Coordinates of C-alpha atoms and ligand atoms in Angstrom, one line a residue:
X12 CA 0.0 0.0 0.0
X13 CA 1.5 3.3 -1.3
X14 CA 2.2 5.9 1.4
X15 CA -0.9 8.4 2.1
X16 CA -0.6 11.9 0.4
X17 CA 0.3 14.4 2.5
X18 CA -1.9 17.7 2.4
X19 CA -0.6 20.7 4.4
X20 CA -3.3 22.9 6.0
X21 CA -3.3 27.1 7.0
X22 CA -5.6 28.4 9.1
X23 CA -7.0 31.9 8.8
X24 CA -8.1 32.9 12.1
X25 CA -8.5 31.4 15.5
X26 CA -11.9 31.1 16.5
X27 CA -14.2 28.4 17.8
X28 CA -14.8 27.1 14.5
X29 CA -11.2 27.0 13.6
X30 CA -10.5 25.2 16.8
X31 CA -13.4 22.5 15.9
X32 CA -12.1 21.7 12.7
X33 CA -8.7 21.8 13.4
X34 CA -9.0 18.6 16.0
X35 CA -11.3 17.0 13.7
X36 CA -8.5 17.4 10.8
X37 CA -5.4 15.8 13.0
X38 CA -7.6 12.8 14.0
X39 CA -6.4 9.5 12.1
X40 CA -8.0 9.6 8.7
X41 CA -8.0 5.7 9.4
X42 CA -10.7 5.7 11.7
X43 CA -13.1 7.0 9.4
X44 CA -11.7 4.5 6.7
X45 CA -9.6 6.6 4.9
X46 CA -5.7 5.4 4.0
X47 CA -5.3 7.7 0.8
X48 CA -4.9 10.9 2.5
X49 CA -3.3 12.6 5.8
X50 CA -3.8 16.0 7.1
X51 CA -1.3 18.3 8.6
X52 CA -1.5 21.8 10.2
X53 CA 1.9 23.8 9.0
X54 CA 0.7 27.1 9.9
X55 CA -1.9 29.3 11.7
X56 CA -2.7 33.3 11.4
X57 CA -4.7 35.7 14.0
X58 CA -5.3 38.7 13.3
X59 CA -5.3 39.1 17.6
X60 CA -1.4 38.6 17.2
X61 CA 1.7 35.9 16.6
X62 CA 0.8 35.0 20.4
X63 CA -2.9 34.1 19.8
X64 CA -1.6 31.8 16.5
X65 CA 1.2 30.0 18.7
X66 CA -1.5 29.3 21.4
X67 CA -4.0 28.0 19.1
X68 CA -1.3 25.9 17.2
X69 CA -0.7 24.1 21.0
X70 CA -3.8 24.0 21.4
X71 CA -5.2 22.1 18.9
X72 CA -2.1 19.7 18.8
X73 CA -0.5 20.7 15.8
X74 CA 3.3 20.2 15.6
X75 CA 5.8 22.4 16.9
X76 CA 7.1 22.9 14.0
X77 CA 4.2 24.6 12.8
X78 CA 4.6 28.4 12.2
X79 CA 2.4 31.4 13.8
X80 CA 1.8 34.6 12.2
X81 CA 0.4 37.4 13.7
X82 CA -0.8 38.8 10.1
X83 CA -3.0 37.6 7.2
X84 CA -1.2 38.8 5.0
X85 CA 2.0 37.4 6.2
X86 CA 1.0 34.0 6.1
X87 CA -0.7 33.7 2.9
X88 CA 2.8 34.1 1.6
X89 CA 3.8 30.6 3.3
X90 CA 5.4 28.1 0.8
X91 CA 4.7 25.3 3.0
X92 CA 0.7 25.9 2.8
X93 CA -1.3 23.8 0.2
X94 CA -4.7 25.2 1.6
X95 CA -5.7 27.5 3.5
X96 CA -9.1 26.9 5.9
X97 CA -10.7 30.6 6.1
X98 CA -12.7 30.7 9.6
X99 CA -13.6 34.3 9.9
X100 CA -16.9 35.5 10.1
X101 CA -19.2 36.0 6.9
X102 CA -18.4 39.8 6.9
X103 CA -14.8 38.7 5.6
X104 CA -15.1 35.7 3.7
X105 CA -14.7 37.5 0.6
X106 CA -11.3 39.9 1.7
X107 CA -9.6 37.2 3.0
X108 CA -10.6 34.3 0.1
X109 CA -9.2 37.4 -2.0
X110 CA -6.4 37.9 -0.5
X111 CA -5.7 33.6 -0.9
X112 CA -6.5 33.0 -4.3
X113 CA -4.2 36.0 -5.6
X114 CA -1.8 34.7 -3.2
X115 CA -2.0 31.3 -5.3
X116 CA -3.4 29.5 -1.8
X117 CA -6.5 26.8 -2.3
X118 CA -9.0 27.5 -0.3
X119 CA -11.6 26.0 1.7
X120 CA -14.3 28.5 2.9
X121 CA -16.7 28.5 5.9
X122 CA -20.2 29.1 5.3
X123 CA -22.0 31.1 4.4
X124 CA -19.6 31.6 1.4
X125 CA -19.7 35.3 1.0
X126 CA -22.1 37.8 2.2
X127 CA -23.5 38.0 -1.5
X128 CA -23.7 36.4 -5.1
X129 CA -21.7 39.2 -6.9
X130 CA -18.8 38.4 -3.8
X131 CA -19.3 34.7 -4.9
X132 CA -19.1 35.0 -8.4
X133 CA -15.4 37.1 -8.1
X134 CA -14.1 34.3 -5.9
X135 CA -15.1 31.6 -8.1
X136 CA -13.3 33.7 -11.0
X137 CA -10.5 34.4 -9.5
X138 CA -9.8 31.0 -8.2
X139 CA -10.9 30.1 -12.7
X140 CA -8.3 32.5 -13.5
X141 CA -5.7 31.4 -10.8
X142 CA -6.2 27.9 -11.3
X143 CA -7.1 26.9 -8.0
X144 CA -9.0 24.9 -5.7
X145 CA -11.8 26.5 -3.9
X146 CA -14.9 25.4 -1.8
X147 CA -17.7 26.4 0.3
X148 CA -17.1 24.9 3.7
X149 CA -20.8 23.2 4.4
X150 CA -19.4 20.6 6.2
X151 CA -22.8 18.5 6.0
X152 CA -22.8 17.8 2.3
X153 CA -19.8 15.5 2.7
X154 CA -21.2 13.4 5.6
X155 CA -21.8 10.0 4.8
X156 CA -25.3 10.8 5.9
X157 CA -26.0 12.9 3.0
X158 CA -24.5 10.9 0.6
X159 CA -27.4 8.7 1.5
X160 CA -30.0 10.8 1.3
X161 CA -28.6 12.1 -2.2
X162 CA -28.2 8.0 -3.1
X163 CA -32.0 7.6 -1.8
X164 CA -33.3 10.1 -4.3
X165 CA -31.8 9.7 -7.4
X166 CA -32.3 6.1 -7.1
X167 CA -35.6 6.7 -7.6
X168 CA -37.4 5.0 -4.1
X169 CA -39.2 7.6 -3.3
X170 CA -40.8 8.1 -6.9
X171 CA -40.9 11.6 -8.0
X172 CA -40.2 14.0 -5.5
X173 CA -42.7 16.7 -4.8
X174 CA -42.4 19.1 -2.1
X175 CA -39.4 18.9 0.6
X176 CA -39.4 20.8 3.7
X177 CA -35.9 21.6 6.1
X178 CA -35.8 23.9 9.1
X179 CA -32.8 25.0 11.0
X180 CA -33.9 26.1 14.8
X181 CA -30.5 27.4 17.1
X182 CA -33.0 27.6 20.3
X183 CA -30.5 30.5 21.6
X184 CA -32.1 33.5 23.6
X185 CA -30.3 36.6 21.6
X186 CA -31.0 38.8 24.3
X187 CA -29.6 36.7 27.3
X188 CA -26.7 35.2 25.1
X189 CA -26.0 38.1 22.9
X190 CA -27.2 40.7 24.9
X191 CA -24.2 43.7 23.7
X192 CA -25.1 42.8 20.0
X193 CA -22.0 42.3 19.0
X194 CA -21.7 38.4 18.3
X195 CA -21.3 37.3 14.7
X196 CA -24.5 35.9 15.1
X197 CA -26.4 39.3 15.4
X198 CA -23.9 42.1 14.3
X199 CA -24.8 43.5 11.2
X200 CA -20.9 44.8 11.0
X201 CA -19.7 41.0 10.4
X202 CA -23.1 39.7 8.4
X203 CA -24.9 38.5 10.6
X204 CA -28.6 37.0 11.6
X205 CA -30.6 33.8 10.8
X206 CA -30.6 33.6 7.4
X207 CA -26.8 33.3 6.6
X208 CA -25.6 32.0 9.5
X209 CA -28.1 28.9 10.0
X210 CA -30.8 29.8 6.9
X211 CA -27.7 28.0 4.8
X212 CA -28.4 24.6 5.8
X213 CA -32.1 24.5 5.6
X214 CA -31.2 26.1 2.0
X215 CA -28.5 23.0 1.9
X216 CA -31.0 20.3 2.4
X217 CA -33.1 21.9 -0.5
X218 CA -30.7 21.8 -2.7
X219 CA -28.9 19.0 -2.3
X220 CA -32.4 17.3 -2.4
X221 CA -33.9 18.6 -5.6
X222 CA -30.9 20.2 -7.4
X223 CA -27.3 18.7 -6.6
X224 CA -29.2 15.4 -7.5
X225 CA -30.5 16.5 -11.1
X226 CA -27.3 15.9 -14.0
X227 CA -26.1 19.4 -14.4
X228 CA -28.1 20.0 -17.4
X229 CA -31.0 19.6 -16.0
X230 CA -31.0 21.7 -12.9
X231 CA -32.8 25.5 -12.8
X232 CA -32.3 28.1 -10.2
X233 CA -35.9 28.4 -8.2
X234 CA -38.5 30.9 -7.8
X235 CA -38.3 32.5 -4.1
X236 CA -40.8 34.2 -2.0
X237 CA -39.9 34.9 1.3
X238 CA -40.5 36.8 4.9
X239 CA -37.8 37.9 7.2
X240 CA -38.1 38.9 10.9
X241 CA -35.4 41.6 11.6
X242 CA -33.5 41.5 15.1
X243 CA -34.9 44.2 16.8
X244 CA -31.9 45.0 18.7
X245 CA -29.3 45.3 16.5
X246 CA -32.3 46.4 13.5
X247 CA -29.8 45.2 10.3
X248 CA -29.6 41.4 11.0
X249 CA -32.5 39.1 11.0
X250 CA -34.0 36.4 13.3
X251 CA -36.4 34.4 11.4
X252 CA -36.4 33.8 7.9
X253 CA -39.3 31.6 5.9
X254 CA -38.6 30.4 2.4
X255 CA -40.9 29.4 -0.6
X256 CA -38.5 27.9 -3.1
X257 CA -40.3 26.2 -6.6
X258 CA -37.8 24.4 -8.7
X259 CA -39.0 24.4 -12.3
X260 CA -39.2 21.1 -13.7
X261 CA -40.7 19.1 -17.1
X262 CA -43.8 17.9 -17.9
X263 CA -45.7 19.8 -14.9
X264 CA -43.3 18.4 -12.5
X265 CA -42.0 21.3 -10.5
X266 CA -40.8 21.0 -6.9
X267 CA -41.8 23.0 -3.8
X268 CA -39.7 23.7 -0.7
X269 CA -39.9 25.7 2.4
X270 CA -36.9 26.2 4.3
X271 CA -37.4 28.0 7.8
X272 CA -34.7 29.2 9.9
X273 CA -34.7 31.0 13.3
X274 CA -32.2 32.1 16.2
X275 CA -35.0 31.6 18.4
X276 CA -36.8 28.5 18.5
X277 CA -35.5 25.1 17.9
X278 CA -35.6 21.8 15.6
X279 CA -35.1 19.9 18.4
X280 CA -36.6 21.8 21.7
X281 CA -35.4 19.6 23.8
X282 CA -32.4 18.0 21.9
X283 CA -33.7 14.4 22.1
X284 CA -35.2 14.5 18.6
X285 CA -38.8 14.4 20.3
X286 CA -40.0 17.0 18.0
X287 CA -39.3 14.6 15.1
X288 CA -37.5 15.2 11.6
X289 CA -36.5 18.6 10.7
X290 CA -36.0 17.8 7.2
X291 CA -39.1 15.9 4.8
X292 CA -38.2 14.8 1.4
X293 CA -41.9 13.9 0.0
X294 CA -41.7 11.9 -3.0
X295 CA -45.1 9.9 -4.8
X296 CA -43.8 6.5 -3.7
X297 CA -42.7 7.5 0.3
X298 CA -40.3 9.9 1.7
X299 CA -37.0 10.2 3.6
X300 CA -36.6 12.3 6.9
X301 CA -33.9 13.9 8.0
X302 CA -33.4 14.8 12.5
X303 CA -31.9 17.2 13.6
X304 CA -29.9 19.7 13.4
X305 CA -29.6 20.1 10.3
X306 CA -26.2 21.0 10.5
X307 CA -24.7 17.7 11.8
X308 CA -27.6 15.6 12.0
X309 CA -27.0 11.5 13.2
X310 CA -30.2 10.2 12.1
X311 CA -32.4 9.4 8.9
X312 CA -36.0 7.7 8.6
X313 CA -36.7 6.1 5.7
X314 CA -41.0 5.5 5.1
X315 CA -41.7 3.9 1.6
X316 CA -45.4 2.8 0.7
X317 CA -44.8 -0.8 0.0
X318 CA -41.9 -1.1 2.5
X319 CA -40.8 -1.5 6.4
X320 CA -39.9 2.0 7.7
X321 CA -36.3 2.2 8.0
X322 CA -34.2 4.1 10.9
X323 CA -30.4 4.4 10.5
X324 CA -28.2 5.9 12.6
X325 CA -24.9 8.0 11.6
X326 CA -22.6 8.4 14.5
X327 CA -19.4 10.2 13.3
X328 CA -16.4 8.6 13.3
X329 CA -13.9 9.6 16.7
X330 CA -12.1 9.7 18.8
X331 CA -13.3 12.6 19.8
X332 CA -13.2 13.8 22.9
X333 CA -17.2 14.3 23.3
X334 CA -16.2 17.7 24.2
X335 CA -18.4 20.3 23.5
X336 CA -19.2 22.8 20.5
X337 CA -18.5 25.8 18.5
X338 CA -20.6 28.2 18.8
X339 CA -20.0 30.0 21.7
X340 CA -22.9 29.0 24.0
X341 CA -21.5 25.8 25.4
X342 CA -24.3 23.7 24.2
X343 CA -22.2 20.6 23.5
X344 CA -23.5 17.7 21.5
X345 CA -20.4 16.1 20.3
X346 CA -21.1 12.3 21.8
X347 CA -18.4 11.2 23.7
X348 CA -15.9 9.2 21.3
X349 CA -17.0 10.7 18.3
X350 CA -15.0 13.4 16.3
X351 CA -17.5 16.7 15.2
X352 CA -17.2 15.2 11.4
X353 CA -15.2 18.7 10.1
X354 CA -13.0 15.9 8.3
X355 CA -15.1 14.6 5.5
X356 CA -15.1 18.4 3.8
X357 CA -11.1 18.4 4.8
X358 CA -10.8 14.6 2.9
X359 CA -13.5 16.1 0.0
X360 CA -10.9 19.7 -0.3
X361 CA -7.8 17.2 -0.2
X362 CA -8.8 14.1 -2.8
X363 CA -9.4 17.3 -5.3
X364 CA -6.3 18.7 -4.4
X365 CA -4.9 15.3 -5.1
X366 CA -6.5 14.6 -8.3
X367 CA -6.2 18.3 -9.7
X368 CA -10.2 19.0 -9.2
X369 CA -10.3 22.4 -8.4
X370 CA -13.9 22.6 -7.5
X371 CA -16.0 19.9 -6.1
X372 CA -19.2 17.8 -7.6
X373 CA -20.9 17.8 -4.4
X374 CA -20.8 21.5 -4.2
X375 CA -19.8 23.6 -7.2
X376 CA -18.9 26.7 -7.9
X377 CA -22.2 27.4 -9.4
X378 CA -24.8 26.0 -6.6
X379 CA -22.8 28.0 -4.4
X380 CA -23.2 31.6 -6.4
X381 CA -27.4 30.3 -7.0
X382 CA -27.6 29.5 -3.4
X383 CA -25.9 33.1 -2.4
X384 CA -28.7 34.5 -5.5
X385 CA -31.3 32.8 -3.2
X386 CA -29.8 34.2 -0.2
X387 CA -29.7 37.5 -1.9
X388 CA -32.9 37.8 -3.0
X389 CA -34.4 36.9 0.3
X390 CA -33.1 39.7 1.9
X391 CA -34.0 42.1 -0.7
X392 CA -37.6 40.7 0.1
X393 CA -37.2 41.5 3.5
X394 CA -35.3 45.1 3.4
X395 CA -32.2 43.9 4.7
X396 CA -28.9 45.2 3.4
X397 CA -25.5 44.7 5.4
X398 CA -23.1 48.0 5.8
X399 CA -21.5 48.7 2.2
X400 CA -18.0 47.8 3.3
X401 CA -18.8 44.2 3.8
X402 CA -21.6 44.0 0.6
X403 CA -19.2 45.2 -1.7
X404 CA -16.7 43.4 -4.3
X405 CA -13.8 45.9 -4.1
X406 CA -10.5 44.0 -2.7
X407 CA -8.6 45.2 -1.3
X408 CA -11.0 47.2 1.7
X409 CA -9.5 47.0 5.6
X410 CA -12.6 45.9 7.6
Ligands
NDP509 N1 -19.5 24.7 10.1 C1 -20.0 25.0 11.2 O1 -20.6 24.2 11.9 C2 -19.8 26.3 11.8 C3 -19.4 27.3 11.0 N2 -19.3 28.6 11.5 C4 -18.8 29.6 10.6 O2 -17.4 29.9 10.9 C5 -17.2 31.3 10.7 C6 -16.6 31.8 12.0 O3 -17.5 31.5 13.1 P1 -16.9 31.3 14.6 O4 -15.6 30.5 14.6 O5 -18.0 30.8 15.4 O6 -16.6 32.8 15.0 P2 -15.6 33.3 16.1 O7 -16.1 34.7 16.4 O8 -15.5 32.3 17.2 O9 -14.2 33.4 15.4 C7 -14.0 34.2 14.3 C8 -12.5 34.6 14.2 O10 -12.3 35.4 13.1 C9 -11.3 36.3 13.3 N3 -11.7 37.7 13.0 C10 -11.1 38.5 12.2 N4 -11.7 39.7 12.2 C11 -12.7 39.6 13.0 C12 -13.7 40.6 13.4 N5 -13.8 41.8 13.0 N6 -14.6 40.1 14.3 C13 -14.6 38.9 14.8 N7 -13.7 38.0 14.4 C14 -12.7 38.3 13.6 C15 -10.9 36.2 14.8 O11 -9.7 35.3 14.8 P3 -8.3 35.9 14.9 O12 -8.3 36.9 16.0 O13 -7.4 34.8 15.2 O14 -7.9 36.6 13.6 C16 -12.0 35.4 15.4 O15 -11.6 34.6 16.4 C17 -18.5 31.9 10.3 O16 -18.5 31.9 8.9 C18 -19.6 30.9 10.8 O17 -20.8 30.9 10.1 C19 -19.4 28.8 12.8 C20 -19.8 27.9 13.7 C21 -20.1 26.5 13.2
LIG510 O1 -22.7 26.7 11.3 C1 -23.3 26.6 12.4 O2 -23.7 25.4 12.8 C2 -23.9 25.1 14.1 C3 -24.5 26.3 14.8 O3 -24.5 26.0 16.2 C4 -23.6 27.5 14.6 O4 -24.2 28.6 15.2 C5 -23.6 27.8 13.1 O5 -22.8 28.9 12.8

């Protein structure tokens, strides 16, 4: 057996989500079946300092020969870096995917991708013109999980698929949690609110439902109507958003979808899946549900009309250290054992990198700049606009 391919990881910014995925990218791509690749961190950057970078470097357990840098801009100039994993919030996305791609850095971008489709469509240009590797960081397309669900549909099990519904519920309290107004979450400054922050996954189960499982050819960009509820406090980021999505299709066939998202309430109330699925796929011959969250969910349902109903369960991979979560609030549900499951969109970013792919089939370029159109467009609906200096497309602008 040849040795695995070695892929060496940057990390822009030190945050909880670059913390997450940074443990789930040094656990042994062998337990989770995979002997073809190896991840390595060779560098970290925070813009809080070289001191913040080293700390997060020990803290995660890179190597010690992995290099801090107390600058962007410094350490996109690092030879040793094949990609770069940009962990800032949404606000920057598009600066500091900029400032990679001309660079020459791959890069691997956490959702949502940019604040808006014309951001998008430059990245996915530059990275064209640049010859590089880039990818929107939804980490739950590449579980196994959702290669299911994807397998389920285009098998045709569920006959023709008619309406699917998804809902993303965080079940924070803004005002208790947030109260200053100045977490990513609600700040209009770095993009924030419902709709991109958590809206993106009840978006991601409509798509990769009814349009990442249509050949290419055949897929069309939906009509949307839409409400959003704007967070009174900080009045320029939303806390609910309701979606209408209809996905033109032949033969009178087209597709409905309503995607809900909200700070406030939750999927899963009491985080024992009681409220049920959070995502329906309704097709004429049965349906498939999906519990949540919708983000990382562990659990599918599968009800056909001339079958047995079919529950399967998707533990990730470990070992994890069942510690806790991301987003700030300490609402930990990372089973004990089990890694988060950050590393199937690491192993996704690095078998392109190995095989020259520079965008990926399970995500592309294009369903990324639609979904951001979506995005877009629901906020027009809803009067929201974000401050100029973080809608724009000009690069370079100091944030
Ligand atoms: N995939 C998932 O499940 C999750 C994804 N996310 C996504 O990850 C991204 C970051 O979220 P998260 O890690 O929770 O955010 P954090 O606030 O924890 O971290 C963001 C980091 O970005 C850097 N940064 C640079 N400029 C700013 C600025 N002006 N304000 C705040 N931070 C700044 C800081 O790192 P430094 O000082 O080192 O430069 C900061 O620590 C978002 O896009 C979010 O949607 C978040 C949670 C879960
Ligand atoms: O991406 C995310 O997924 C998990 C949520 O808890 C988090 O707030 C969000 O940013």
């Amino acid at each position: 057996m040849s040795a695995p391919k070695v892929i060496r990881w940057g990390i822009l910014a030190t945050g909880g989500i670059a913390q997450t995925f940074s443990r789930d990218l040094l656990l042994d791509p062998k337990t989770r079946g995979v002997t073809s690749i190896k991840h390595i961190i060779v560098a970290a950057a925070s813009s809080s300092g070289q001191a913040r970078a080293t700390q997060f470097l020990k803290d995660v357990g890179a190597a010690s020969t992995a290099k801090a840098y107390g600058s962007y801009e410094e350490f996109v100039k690092d030879p040793n870096v094949d990609i770069v994993y940009v962990s800032t919030p949404h606000s920057h996305h598009y600066q500091n995917t900029m400032l990679c791609l001309e660079a020459g850095k791959n890069a691997l971008v956490e959702k949502a991708f940019t604040v808006n489709a014309a951001q998008a469509k430059k990245l996915t240009e530059k990275a064209k013109e640049k010859n590089l590797f880039l990818m929107e960081a939804v980490w739950t397309r590449y579980f196994p999980l959702s290669h299911y669900v994807r397998d389920v549909i285009t098998s045709g099990k569920l006959g023709n698929v008619q309406l699917v519904t998804a809902d993303n519920g965080l079940c924070l309290d803004p005002e208790e949690t947030m109260a200053d107004g100045k977490h990513r979450m609600v700040n209009p400054d770095l993009a924030g609110g419902a709709l991109l922050d958590s809206g993106i996954y009840a978006l991601t189960w409509v798509f990769q439902t009814l349009y990442t499982t249509l050949p290419p050819a055949q897929r069309k960009a939906p009509s949307v109507s839409s409400a959003l509820k704007i967070y009174k406090p900080t009045g320029q980021a939303d806390e609910l958003a309701t979606m209408l999505l209809v996905f033109p299709r032949a033969e009178n066939k087209d597709v409905h979808a309503v995607a809900t998202t909200s700070i406030r309430y939750g999927s899963d109330p009491l985080g024992d899946l009681s409220a049920g699925p959070a995502c329906r796929v309704h097709g004429d011959k049965g349906e498939i549900q999906i519990f949540p969250p919708l983000y990382r969910p562990t659990k599918t349902r599968l009800i056909l009309r001339d079958g047995p109903i079919e529950d399967r369960e998707w533990p990730q991979p470990g070992p994890g250290k069942g510690s806790g979560w991301f987003n700030g609030f300490g609402d930990g549900i990372q089973p004990e054992g089990e890694g988060q499951g950050m590393f199937w969109e690491a192993d996704e970013a690095a078998y392109a990198l190995v095989e020259g792919r520079k965008e990926s089939p399970l995500l592309t370029w294009e369903e990324s700049v639609l979904i951001m159109e979506v995005m877009d467009e629901v906020r027009k609906q809803g009067g929201l606009r974000f401050p100029e200096k973080i809608e724009t497309t000009d690069f370079p602008v100091a944030l």
